[in-house]
Short mmCIF file of C-alpha atoms in Angstrom, two decimals:
data_model
loop_
_atom_site.label_atom_id
_atom_site.label_comp_id
_atom_site.label_asym_id
_atom_site.label_seq_id
_atom_site.Cartn_x
_atom_site.Cartn_y
_atom_site.Cartn_z
CA MET A 1 101.87 -141.35 -16.95
CA PRO A 2 102.19 -139.45 -20.27
CA SER A 3 102.80 -141.69 -23.38
CA PRO A 4 106.62 -142.35 -23.74
CA THR A 5 108.24 -139.98 -26.18
CA ILE A 6 109.79 -141.79 -29.01
CA ASP A 7 113.43 -140.95 -29.42
CA GLY A 8 114.07 -137.78 -31.60
CA THR A 9 110.50 -136.65 -31.64
CA LEU A 10 109.28 -133.95 -29.37
CA ARG A 11 105.99 -134.12 -27.55
CA GLY A 12 103.31 -131.61 -29.10
CA TYR A 13 101.95 -128.87 -26.86
CA VAL A 14 99.49 -129.50 -24.15
CA ILE A 15 97.30 -126.37 -23.61
CA PRO A 16 94.68 -126.54 -20.95
CA ILE A 17 92.49 -123.55 -21.27
CA GLY A 18 90.42 -122.11 -18.39
CA GLY A 19 87.08 -122.24 -20.20
CA GLY A 20 85.26 -119.02 -21.78
CA GLU A 21 88.20 -118.32 -24.23
CA GLU A 22 87.52 -115.40 -26.71
CA LYS A 23 86.28 -116.80 -30.05
CA MET A 24 85.30 -114.10 -32.26
CA ASN A 25 87.35 -110.96 -31.56
CA ASN A 26 90.97 -111.42 -31.46
CA PRO A 27 90.79 -115.02 -30.18
CA GLU A 28 94.25 -114.91 -28.88
CA ILE A 29 94.48 -118.49 -27.44
CA LEU A 30 92.80 -120.33 -30.34
CA SER A 31 94.90 -118.42 -32.74
CA LYS A 32 98.10 -119.23 -31.07
CA PHE A 33 97.07 -123.04 -30.95
CA VAL A 34 96.39 -122.91 -34.53
CA LYS A 35 99.56 -121.09 -35.39
CA LEU A 36 101.69 -123.67 -33.53
CA SER A 37 99.72 -126.42 -35.34
CA GLY A 38 100.55 -125.11 -38.72
CA GLY A 39 98.54 -121.86 -39.19
CA ASN A 40 96.53 -121.89 -42.42
CA ASP A 41 97.95 -125.50 -43.37
CA ALA A 42 97.00 -126.97 -39.81
CA VAL A 43 94.47 -129.69 -39.68
CA ILE A 44 92.54 -129.28 -36.48
CA THR A 45 90.11 -132.14 -35.25
CA VAL A 46 87.48 -131.29 -32.52
CA VAL A 47 86.28 -133.58 -29.90
CA PRO A 48 83.21 -132.48 -28.51
CA THR A 49 82.39 -135.34 -26.24
CA ALA A 50 82.15 -133.53 -22.95
CA SER A 51 79.42 -131.23 -24.49
CA GLN A 52 75.75 -132.31 -24.63
CA LEU A 53 74.91 -129.63 -27.28
CA ASP A 54 74.83 -131.27 -30.83
CA ASP A 55 76.36 -128.23 -32.54
CA THR A 56 79.49 -127.73 -30.46
CA GLY A 57 81.77 -129.58 -32.73
CA LYS A 58 80.45 -127.76 -35.81
CA ARG A 59 80.70 -124.36 -33.99
CA TYR A 60 84.30 -124.90 -33.15
CA GLN A 61 84.99 -126.04 -36.45
CA LYS A 62 83.61 -122.68 -37.73
CA ILE A 63 85.76 -120.72 -35.20
CA PHE A 64 88.93 -122.49 -36.54
CA GLU A 65 87.79 -122.01 -40.12
CA GLU A 66 87.31 -118.06 -39.33
CA ILE A 67 90.95 -118.19 -38.16
CA GLY A 68 92.05 -119.62 -41.43
CA VAL A 69 92.45 -123.35 -40.95
CA LYS A 70 91.55 -124.93 -44.05
CA LYS A 71 91.07 -128.55 -42.91
CA THR A 72 88.83 -129.02 -39.90
CA TYR A 73 87.18 -132.18 -38.49
CA SER A 74 84.65 -132.78 -35.68
CA LEU A 75 84.32 -136.38 -33.93
CA PRO A 76 80.68 -136.97 -33.03
CA ILE A 77 81.67 -139.40 -30.26
CA THR A 78 78.77 -139.65 -27.79
CA ASP A 79 79.33 -143.24 -26.31
CA ARG A 80 82.09 -145.89 -25.77
CA ASN A 81 81.13 -147.64 -29.23
CA ASP A 82 81.85 -144.31 -30.80
CA ALA A 83 85.22 -144.21 -29.22
CA LYS A 84 86.24 -147.44 -30.76
CA ASN A 85 85.44 -146.30 -34.27
CA PRO A 86 88.57 -146.88 -36.44
CA ALA A 87 87.57 -144.10 -38.79
CA TYR A 88 87.82 -141.44 -35.99
CA VAL A 89 91.18 -142.85 -35.15
CA LYS A 90 92.31 -142.15 -38.55
CA ILE A 91 91.21 -138.48 -38.67
CA LEU A 92 93.03 -138.08 -35.50
CA GLU A 93 96.32 -139.42 -37.32
CA LYS A 94 95.85 -136.98 -40.09
CA SER A 95 95.63 -133.95 -37.46
CA THR A 96 98.20 -131.43 -36.20
CA GLY A 97 96.12 -130.37 -33.64
CA ILE A 98 93.25 -131.71 -31.48
CA PHE A 99 90.85 -129.51 -29.65
CA VAL A 100 88.74 -130.99 -26.90
CA THR A 101 85.72 -128.92 -25.93
CA GLY A 102 84.18 -127.98 -22.46
CA GLY A 103 81.17 -129.83 -20.99
CA ASN A 104 81.42 -132.43 -18.20
CA GLN A 105 84.83 -133.93 -17.61
CA LEU A 106 83.38 -137.13 -16.32
CA ARG A 107 81.68 -137.59 -19.69
CA LEU A 108 85.15 -137.48 -21.22
CA SER A 109 86.76 -139.95 -18.73
CA THR A 110 83.70 -142.27 -18.83
CA ILE A 111 83.39 -142.11 -22.63
CA LEU A 112 87.00 -141.99 -23.73
CA GLY A 113 88.76 -143.77 -20.97
CA GLY A 114 90.77 -146.62 -22.09
CA THR A 115 89.53 -146.59 -25.74
CA PRO A 116 91.36 -146.29 -28.92
CA ILE A 117 90.42 -142.67 -29.17
CA ALA A 118 92.08 -141.84 -25.55
CA GLN A 119 94.99 -143.99 -26.67
CA ALA A 120 95.46 -142.27 -29.99
CA ILE A 121 95.19 -138.77 -28.45
CA ARG A 122 97.96 -139.78 -25.96
CA GLN A 123 100.20 -141.30 -28.67
CA LEU A 124 99.72 -138.36 -31.09
CA ASN A 125 100.63 -135.98 -28.49
CA ALA A 126 103.80 -137.89 -27.80
CA LYS A 127 104.76 -137.76 -31.44
CA GLY A 128 104.21 -134.05 -31.77
CA VAL A 129 100.52 -133.35 -32.16
CA ASN A 130 99.32 -130.40 -30.27
CA TYR A 131 96.54 -130.96 -27.69
CA ALA A 132 94.23 -127.99 -26.65
CA GLY A 133 91.21 -128.32 -24.41
CA THR A 134 89.11 -125.83 -22.64
CA SER A 135 87.35 -126.16 -19.28
CA ALA A 136 86.60 -129.94 -19.20
CA GLY A 137 88.95 -130.51 -21.86
CA ALA A 138 91.39 -128.83 -19.56
CA ALA A 139 90.71 -130.78 -16.44
CA ILE A 140 90.93 -134.17 -18.55
CA VAL A 141 94.88 -133.66 -19.06
CA SER A 142 95.56 -134.28 -15.49
CA GLN A 143 96.33 -137.66 -14.37
CA HIS A 144 94.49 -136.86 -11.26
CA MET A 145 91.52 -134.88 -12.49
CA ILE A 146 89.39 -132.54 -10.22
CA THR A 147 85.51 -133.51 -10.73
CA GLY A 148 84.05 -131.61 -8.09
CA GLY A 149 84.56 -130.00 -4.64
CA SER A 150 83.99 -127.09 -2.38
CA SER A 151 84.30 -123.64 -3.51
CA GLY A 152 86.07 -120.96 -1.55
CA THR A 153 89.61 -120.30 -0.41
CA VAL A 154 90.18 -122.63 2.44
CA PRO A 155 90.77 -126.34 1.97
CA THR A 156 88.91 -129.01 3.82
CA GLU A 157 89.13 -132.66 4.28
CA GLY A 158 86.62 -133.97 1.67
CA GLY A 159 86.86 -130.68 -0.25
CA VAL A 160 87.38 -132.20 -3.43
CA ASN A 161 86.77 -135.10 -5.70
CA LEU A 162 89.42 -136.81 -7.94
CA ALA A 163 89.00 -139.22 -10.73
CA PRO A 164 91.56 -140.61 -13.06
CA GLY A 165 92.20 -138.22 -16.03
CA MET A 166 93.82 -138.81 -19.39
CA GLY A 167 97.14 -138.05 -18.11
CA LEU A 168 98.87 -136.18 -20.90
CA ILE A 169 100.87 -134.73 -18.05
CA ASN A 170 101.15 -136.40 -14.86
CA THR A 171 102.77 -133.88 -12.49
CA ILE A 172 100.11 -131.16 -12.31
CA VAL A 173 96.56 -131.11 -11.41
CA VAL A 174 94.48 -128.56 -13.43
CA ASP A 175 91.58 -126.74 -12.29
CA GLN A 176 89.47 -124.29 -14.56
CA HIS A 177 87.21 -121.10 -14.12
CA PHE A 178 89.58 -120.61 -11.35
CA ASN A 179 88.83 -117.09 -10.39
CA GLU A 180 85.45 -116.88 -11.66
CA ARG A 181 84.21 -119.81 -9.49
CA ASN A 182 86.52 -119.52 -6.40
CA ARG A 183 88.21 -122.87 -6.63
CA LEU A 184 91.46 -122.29 -4.43
CA ALA A 185 90.03 -124.43 -1.89
CA ARG A 186 89.55 -127.38 -3.91
CA LEU A 187 92.88 -127.02 -5.56
CA LEU A 188 94.70 -126.79 -2.32
CA SER A 189 92.68 -129.81 -1.23
CA ALA A 190 94.17 -131.87 -4.21
CA VAL A 191 97.56 -130.77 -3.91
CA SER A 192 97.59 -131.52 0.08
CA PHE A 193 96.86 -135.20 -0.62
CA ASN A 194 100.23 -135.74 -2.15
CA PRO A 195 102.62 -132.90 -2.54
CA PHE A 196 104.24 -134.35 -5.74
CA LEU A 197 101.39 -132.65 -7.65
CA VAL A 198 101.72 -129.03 -8.62
CA GLY A 199 98.20 -127.11 -8.75
CA ILE A 200 97.28 -125.13 -11.73
CA GLY A 201 94.42 -122.93 -11.55
CA LEU A 202 93.27 -121.37 -14.84
CA ASP A 203 91.27 -118.68 -15.19
CA GLU A 204 88.65 -118.26 -18.03
CA ASP A 205 90.23 -116.89 -21.16
CA THR A 206 93.46 -118.04 -20.01
CA ALA A 207 95.76 -120.86 -21.00
CA ALA A 208 98.94 -122.48 -20.08
CA PHE A 209 101.09 -123.49 -23.28
CA ILE A 210 102.98 -126.39 -22.01
CA ASP A 211 105.95 -127.23 -24.22
CA HIS A 212 107.79 -130.40 -24.59
CA ASN A 213 110.20 -129.37 -21.61
CA ASN A 214 107.14 -128.97 -19.37
CA VAL A 215 107.69 -125.10 -19.42
CA PHE A 216 104.55 -123.37 -19.89
CA THR A 217 103.71 -119.72 -20.75
CA VAL A 218 100.45 -118.06 -19.89
CA VAL A 219 98.30 -116.65 -22.83
CA GLY A 220 94.96 -114.90 -22.17
CA SER A 221 93.49 -112.13 -20.27
CA GLY A 222 93.18 -113.79 -16.84
CA ALA A 223 96.01 -115.36 -14.59
CA ILE A 224 97.25 -118.81 -13.70
CA THR A 225 97.49 -119.50 -10.07
CA VAL A 226 100.25 -122.12 -9.34
CA VAL A 227 100.47 -123.93 -6.06
CA ASP A 228 103.34 -125.60 -5.47
CA PRO A 229 103.52 -127.76 -2.23
CA SER A 230 107.09 -129.05 -2.47
CA ASP A 231 108.45 -127.16 0.51
CA ILE A 232 105.18 -128.22 2.60
CA GLU A 233 106.17 -128.58 6.36
CA TYR A 234 103.06 -130.21 7.53
CA SER A 235 99.60 -131.18 6.47
CA SER A 236 96.80 -132.22 8.77
CA MET A 237 95.14 -133.87 5.86
CA ALA A 238 95.51 -137.50 7.31
CA LYS A 239 94.02 -136.93 10.71
CA ALA A 240 91.32 -134.18 9.77
CA ARG A 241 87.62 -135.36 9.93
CA ALA A 242 85.30 -134.47 7.05
CA GLY A 243 84.53 -130.92 6.89
CA ASP A 244 87.24 -129.72 8.95
CA ALA A 245 89.55 -126.84 8.27
CA LEU A 246 93.02 -128.11 7.26
CA THR A 247 96.43 -126.86 8.52
CA LEU A 248 98.77 -126.65 5.70
CA LEU A 249 102.40 -125.04 6.45
CA ASN A 250 104.45 -123.35 3.68
CA LEU A 251 102.69 -123.60 0.32
CA LYS A 252 104.37 -121.60 -2.51
CA VAL A 253 102.04 -119.78 -4.66
CA HIS A 254 102.54 -117.68 -7.83
CA ILE A 255 100.08 -115.92 -9.68
CA LEU A 256 101.13 -115.63 -13.36
CA SER A 257 99.42 -113.20 -16.03
CA SER A 258 100.03 -113.07 -19.77
CA GLY A 259 103.61 -113.63 -20.73
CA ALA A 260 104.70 -115.30 -17.37
CA ARG A 261 106.41 -118.78 -17.63
CA TYR A 262 106.56 -121.49 -15.26
CA ASP A 263 108.89 -124.67 -15.39
CA ILE A 264 106.92 -127.54 -14.00
CA GLY A 265 109.96 -129.83 -13.65
CA GLU A 266 112.24 -127.35 -11.94
CA ARG A 267 109.09 -125.79 -10.28
CA LYS A 268 110.39 -122.30 -10.93
CA ALA A 269 108.48 -119.18 -12.18
CA TYR A 270 109.68 -116.64 -14.44
CA VAL A 271 108.29 -113.12 -15.60
CA SER A 272 108.68 -113.65 -19.00
CA MET B 1 102.44 -97.77 14.57
CA PRO B 2 101.31 -99.46 17.87
CA SER B 3 101.51 -97.41 20.96
CA PRO B 4 105.04 -97.85 22.42
CA THR B 5 105.17 -100.24 25.26
CA ILE B 6 106.19 -98.89 28.45
CA ASP B 7 109.06 -100.70 30.18
CA GLY B 8 108.30 -103.62 31.99
CA THR B 9 104.69 -103.96 30.98
CA LEU B 10 103.63 -106.36 28.32
CA ARG B 11 101.04 -105.43 25.49
CA GLY B 12 97.61 -107.09 25.93
CA TYR B 13 96.42 -109.52 23.39
CA VAL B 14 95.22 -108.20 20.03
CA ILE B 15 92.46 -110.39 18.93
CA PRO B 16 90.96 -110.18 15.55
CA ILE B 17 88.02 -112.22 14.88
CA GLY B 18 86.60 -113.24 11.30
CA GLY B 19 83.05 -112.25 12.06
CA GLY B 20 80.07 -114.73 12.92
CA GLU B 21 81.67 -115.98 15.96
CA GLU B 22 79.77 -118.50 17.98
CA LYS B 23 77.90 -116.57 20.90
CA MET B 24 75.71 -118.95 22.62
CA ASN B 25 76.64 -122.61 22.45
CA ASN B 26 80.11 -122.87 23.66
CA PRO B 27 81.43 -119.55 22.52
CA GLU B 28 84.98 -120.70 22.52
CA ILE B 29 86.63 -117.41 21.02
CA LEU B 30 84.74 -114.88 23.54
CA SER B 31 85.32 -117.25 26.52
CA LYS B 32 88.87 -117.23 25.68
CA PHE B 33 89.00 -113.61 25.55
CA VAL B 34 87.24 -113.22 28.67
CA LYS B 35 89.36 -115.88 30.52
CA LEU B 36 92.69 -113.91 29.42
CA SER B 37 91.10 -110.76 30.78
CA GLY B 38 90.35 -112.12 34.23
CA GLY B 39 87.39 -114.38 33.92
CA ASN B 40 84.57 -113.63 36.14
CA ASP B 41 86.65 -110.76 37.52
CA ALA B 42 87.04 -109.25 33.88
CA VAL B 43 85.71 -105.86 33.24
CA ILE B 44 84.64 -105.87 29.62
CA THR B 45 83.88 -102.42 27.71
CA VAL B 46 82.05 -103.13 24.26
CA VAL B 47 82.45 -100.35 21.61
CA PRO B 48 79.64 -101.05 19.22
CA THR B 49 80.36 -98.02 16.93
CA ALA B 50 80.74 -99.95 13.82
CA SER B 51 77.25 -101.16 13.95
CA GLN B 52 74.02 -99.02 12.96
CA LEU B 53 71.84 -101.41 15.47
CA ASP B 54 71.03 -99.69 18.71
CA ASP B 55 71.18 -102.79 20.60
CA THR B 56 74.59 -104.19 19.49
CA GLY B 57 76.34 -102.89 22.73
CA LYS B 58 73.71 -104.41 24.93
CA ARG B 59 73.57 -107.59 23.09
CA TYR B 60 77.21 -108.22 23.75
CA GLN B 61 77.13 -107.11 27.20
CA LYS B 62 74.49 -109.90 27.78
CA ILE B 63 76.68 -112.63 25.87
CA PHE B 64 79.75 -111.74 28.27
CA GLU B 65 77.45 -111.81 31.13
CA GLU B 66 76.27 -115.00 30.11
CA ILE B 67 79.89 -116.17 30.06
CA GLY B 68 80.34 -114.98 33.58
CA VAL B 69 81.72 -111.64 33.56
CA LYS B 70 80.32 -109.36 36.20
CA LYS B 71 81.00 -106.14 34.95
CA THR B 72 80.44 -105.14 31.40
CA TYR B 73 79.94 -101.66 29.90
CA SER B 74 78.95 -100.46 26.56
CA LEU B 75 80.14 -97.05 25.00
CA PRO B 76 77.24 -95.38 22.88
CA ILE B 77 79.78 -93.80 20.85
CA THR B 78 77.90 -92.56 17.21
CA ASP B 79 79.82 -89.57 16.22
CA ARG B 80 83.02 -87.84 16.87
CA ASN B 81 81.72 -85.69 19.66
CA ASP B 82 80.86 -88.90 21.61
CA ALA B 83 84.45 -90.01 21.00
CA LYS B 84 85.82 -87.16 22.77
CA ASN B 85 83.66 -87.83 26.00
CA PRO B 86 86.09 -87.95 29.19
CA ALA B 87 83.54 -90.44 30.85
CA TYR B 88 83.83 -92.83 28.33
CA VAL B 89 87.82 -92.80 28.41
CA LYS B 90 87.37 -93.24 32.16
CA ILE B 91 85.34 -96.47 31.66
CA LEU B 92 87.85 -97.54 29.18
CA GLU B 93 90.66 -97.21 31.95
CA LYS B 94 88.78 -99.41 34.36
CA SER B 95 88.52 -102.21 31.55
CA THR B 96 90.63 -105.41 31.35
CA GLY B 97 89.42 -106.24 27.96
CA ILE B 98 88.01 -104.09 25.17
CA PHE B 99 85.70 -105.60 22.56
CA VAL B 100 84.78 -103.87 19.29
CA THR B 101 81.72 -105.03 17.31
CA GLY B 102 81.36 -105.83 13.49
CA GLY B 103 79.60 -103.26 11.26
CA ASN B 104 81.22 -100.83 9.08
CA GLN B 105 85.10 -100.42 9.63
CA LEU B 106 84.81 -97.08 7.91
CA ARG B 107 82.51 -95.88 10.67
CA LEU B 108 85.26 -96.91 13.31
CA SER B 109 88.13 -95.04 11.34
CA THR B 110 85.91 -91.98 10.66
CA ILE B 111 84.19 -91.72 14.18
CA LEU B 112 87.36 -92.86 16.48
CA GLY B 113 90.27 -91.82 14.23
CA GLY B 114 92.58 -89.34 16.20
CA THR B 115 89.98 -88.95 19.12
CA PRO B 116 90.70 -89.59 22.81
CA ILE B 117 88.87 -92.91 22.67
CA ALA B 118 91.11 -94.19 19.79
CA GLN B 119 94.10 -92.85 21.81
CA ALA B 120 92.97 -94.52 24.99
CA ILE B 121 92.44 -98.02 23.24
CA ARG B 122 96.09 -97.91 21.82
CA GLN B 123 97.46 -96.88 24.88
CA LEU B 124 95.59 -99.32 27.09
CA ASN B 125 96.43 -102.15 24.91
CA ALA B 126 100.15 -101.18 25.23
CA LYS B 127 99.77 -101.45 28.89
CA GLY B 128 98.29 -104.85 29.03
CA VAL B 129 94.44 -104.46 28.30
CA ASN B 130 93.30 -107.02 25.80
CA TYR B 131 91.68 -105.89 22.57
CA ALA B 132 89.29 -108.06 20.72
CA GLY B 133 87.30 -107.10 17.72
CA THR B 134 85.18 -108.82 15.17
CA SER B 135 84.69 -108.17 11.57
CA ALA B 136 85.04 -104.39 11.40
CA GLY B 137 86.55 -104.53 14.96
CA ALA B 138 89.12 -107.02 13.16
CA ALA B 139 89.80 -105.05 10.29
CA ILE B 140 90.63 -101.85 12.20
CA VAL B 141 93.48 -103.34 14.19
CA SER B 142 95.58 -103.04 11.05
CA GLN B 143 97.56 -99.87 10.40
CA HIS B 144 96.60 -100.38 6.60
CA MET B 145 92.97 -101.47 6.93
CA ILE B 146 90.99 -103.13 4.14
CA THR B 147 87.87 -101.27 3.27
CA GLY B 148 86.59 -103.08 0.04
CA GLY B 149 87.89 -104.57 -2.98
CA SER B 150 87.27 -107.51 -5.47
CA SER B 151 86.21 -110.82 -4.49
CA GLY B 152 87.80 -113.83 -5.88
CA THR B 153 91.17 -115.55 -5.82
CA VAL B 154 93.32 -113.65 -8.33
CA PRO B 155 94.61 -110.03 -7.43
CA THR B 156 94.10 -107.20 -9.88
CA GLU B 157 95.48 -103.76 -9.85
CA GLY B 158 92.96 -101.56 -8.19
CA GLY B 159 91.51 -104.77 -6.44
CA VAL B 160 91.52 -103.58 -3.14
CA ASN B 161 90.91 -100.26 -1.38
CA LEU B 162 93.11 -99.26 2.03
CA ALA B 163 92.56 -96.72 4.49
CA PRO B 164 94.31 -95.94 7.83
CA GLY B 165 93.12 -98.29 10.51
CA MET B 166 93.74 -98.11 14.49
CA GLY B 167 97.34 -99.59 13.82
CA LEU B 168 97.29 -101.78 17.08
CA ILE B 169 99.75 -103.82 15.11
CA ASN B 170 101.35 -102.69 11.98
CA THR B 171 103.09 -105.40 10.15
CA ILE B 172 99.82 -107.31 9.31
CA VAL B 173 96.81 -106.43 7.06
CA VAL B 174 93.76 -108.27 8.27
CA ASP B 175 90.99 -109.67 6.31
CA GLN B 176 87.69 -111.15 7.81
CA HIS B 177 84.75 -113.42 6.33
CA PHE B 178 87.80 -114.61 4.49
CA ASN B 179 86.51 -118.15 3.02
CA GLU B 180 82.88 -117.15 3.21
CA ARG B 181 83.33 -114.05 0.90
CA ASN B 182 86.32 -115.13 -1.19
CA ARG B 183 88.59 -112.62 -0.05
CA LEU B 184 92.02 -113.77 -1.16
CA ALA B 185 92.19 -111.56 -4.25
CA ARG B 186 92.01 -108.38 -2.30
CA LEU B 187 94.36 -109.68 0.33
CA LEU B 188 96.93 -110.59 -2.26
CA SER B 189 96.43 -107.22 -3.80
CA ALA B 190 97.03 -105.59 -0.47
CA VAL B 191 100.38 -107.38 0.35
CA SER B 192 101.51 -106.76 -3.13
CA PHE B 193 101.64 -103.23 -2.77
CA ASN B 194 104.45 -103.62 0.05
CA PRO B 195 105.86 -106.78 0.98
CA PHE B 196 106.48 -105.52 4.62
CA LEU B 197 102.92 -106.51 5.35
CA VAL B 198 101.72 -110.16 6.21
CA GLY B 199 98.10 -110.74 5.19
CA ILE B 200 96.01 -112.51 7.64
CA GLY B 201 92.71 -113.91 6.11
CA LEU B 202 90.25 -114.69 9.04
CA ASP B 203 87.34 -117.04 8.52
CA GLU B 204 84.25 -116.62 10.37
CA ASP B 205 84.16 -118.14 13.93
CA THR B 206 87.86 -118.10 13.83
CA ALA B 207 90.20 -115.64 15.73
CA ALA B 208 94.06 -114.89 16.00
CA PHE B 209 95.04 -114.43 19.62
CA ILE B 210 98.18 -112.24 18.98
CA ASP B 211 100.26 -112.24 22.19
CA HIS B 212 102.89 -109.40 23.26
CA ASN B 213 105.45 -111.26 21.26
CA ASN B 214 103.51 -111.28 17.99
CA VAL B 215 103.10 -114.82 18.06
CA PHE B 216 99.31 -115.72 17.42
CA THR B 217 97.32 -118.98 18.29
CA VAL B 218 94.40 -119.78 15.87
CA VAL B 219 91.21 -120.41 17.89
CA GLY B 220 87.90 -121.37 16.51
CA SER B 221 86.19 -123.49 13.80
CA GLY B 222 87.55 -122.22 10.43
CA ALA B 223 90.98 -121.29 9.34
CA ILE B 224 93.52 -118.45 9.17
CA THR B 225 95.12 -118.12 5.60
CA VAL B 226 98.53 -116.30 5.97
CA VAL B 227 100.02 -114.83 2.81
CA ASP B 228 103.75 -114.03 3.30
CA PRO B 229 105.29 -111.99 0.54
CA SER B 230 108.73 -111.82 2.07
CA ASP B 231 110.27 -113.95 -0.74
CA ILE B 232 108.40 -112.42 -3.47
CA GLU B 233 110.78 -112.14 -6.47
CA TYR B 234 108.47 -110.05 -8.73
CA SER B 235 105.21 -108.09 -8.62
CA SER B 236 103.88 -106.33 -11.79
CA MET B 237 101.84 -104.13 -9.59
CA ALA B 238 103.90 -100.98 -10.45
CA LYS B 239 103.17 -101.38 -14.10
CA ALA B 240 99.60 -103.06 -14.22
CA ARG B 241 96.67 -100.91 -15.62
CA ALA B 242 93.46 -101.00 -13.85
CA GLY B 243 91.72 -104.43 -13.89
CA ASP B 244 94.78 -106.14 -15.27
CA ALA B 245 95.45 -109.61 -13.81
CA LEU B 246 98.75 -109.29 -11.93
CA THR B 247 101.99 -111.35 -11.93
CA LEU B 248 103.25 -112.25 -8.38
CA LEU B 249 106.09 -114.74 -7.95
CA ASN B 250 106.99 -116.66 -4.83
CA LEU B 251 104.33 -115.93 -2.32
CA LYS B 252 104.53 -118.15 0.77
CA VAL B 253 100.93 -119.23 1.94
CA HIS B 254 99.95 -121.00 5.27
CA ILE B 255 96.60 -122.41 6.17
CA LEU B 256 96.18 -122.50 9.79
CA SER B 257 93.39 -124.21 11.70
CA SER B 258 92.61 -124.38 15.31
CA GLY B 259 95.73 -124.75 17.55
CA ALA B 260 98.18 -123.81 14.70
CA ARG B 261 100.71 -120.67 15.67
CA TYR B 262 102.18 -117.99 13.43
CA ASP B 263 105.19 -115.79 14.62
CA ILE B 264 104.48 -112.72 12.82
CA GLY B 265 108.04 -111.14 13.58
CA GLU B 266 109.79 -114.30 12.43
CA ARG B 267 107.41 -115.20 9.62
CA LYS B 268 107.11 -118.64 10.61
CA ALA B 269 104.27 -121.09 11.13
CA TYR B 270 104.07 -123.87 13.67
CA VAL B 271 101.50 -126.77 13.89
CA SER B 272 101.18 -126.07 17.66
#
């Protein structure tokens, strides 16, 4: 569950990005994240833990500086000890925006899960600090996080692997590189386990800017596929054997491109 | 439009198959087609025109003979002249089941379109003769036939190419090798042009047995994805530029596996 909001403060934006966001030439998504976080006066802290590359944090610092941010940090957290470092928590507390890079979402959950860093990220977001994460950094916002599964369009029993995520938002399950890696099958498998979830499939260079009312706006060059199982009449998930094709009756699907909005609470899509 | 039904006669089954149907070891789909066409007393005529291989017709004759059919024919139609041959029409008229093989659906439409063979197939089906077609032979049953398009899950303007098909059934658009070739994107593009169509995505080794009431039952090892745009609230197709991601609000999707049924007229899915 998301960290409870303290009376009177509004939660910061939660911004899952589908990976592969434009970084150099008109970086629409990153610029909008910066703008919402204070523009040139934003303080952006990068958490590059998902990545195995040494320069991922510095690379994003440079990108944010090119966008005009004067103060950027990167936290070199590579193991659970690092994730308990109070100095890093202090830096997060100075931030107006937190950016979590791509890589492997299981590195994020295994290294950050249950640590002061994870706790700080959740609490700061609840107090108004914006969170943006790309690829693995997008997956981890879900409480029930997709870590793997079958590609294709048709869901199967056993077609998705879930693990506990950071849970900045608990009613959606996020998937990324969605169109590029043909991930509808695994997203459908995920929502068919328990229709309280809404599935959000993010294409590359596409982000959901989720506001404190749990309404998101689509930003970027691709689309967001929303799978809403609220009206589902039947799912064969409980009796299917491993690998079996599933029967799922009455899924609602929206394809949302730039400017379209979706109200996660009301489960309603709008053109703009 | 389908050939009008003569009073009192019921249309034969229309059986699009997603390609790659099991042929040797328990060929469930082909056996059911044979059973509905008279079992051992069926007369099955193969139309191998979509294929460029010389032995496709003979190969299917052998498969049907192994299932127990005593009388099988294959019509070696490879150009429009062949498709006017009255001897071939006579053979079709003796048939209880017509089977159209895979290959290239544009060969079917360009060679058979508007010929006495195409006319005979439509009229015979209207009079009760069963039609089964796999892959290209499945695509051609649609009045608006998919001939190509983008793979992936997210539709785009220009993401599908349509051509006139044989039109045994005019309210559905059929796609095949659906999960195997990630064809949701092009099926969504097709239905978003005009929501009077229902999109039917057939996995390999999976068939829709469409009866004279336009209700189909799923047979085979995969699934059928039904995309019903009846309740669509908005489509950006009319104003999108080539390659743009689309916005489509409120699509209904069903994933149907073996035994599930769908009423095309009522647009309603049933578990069994």
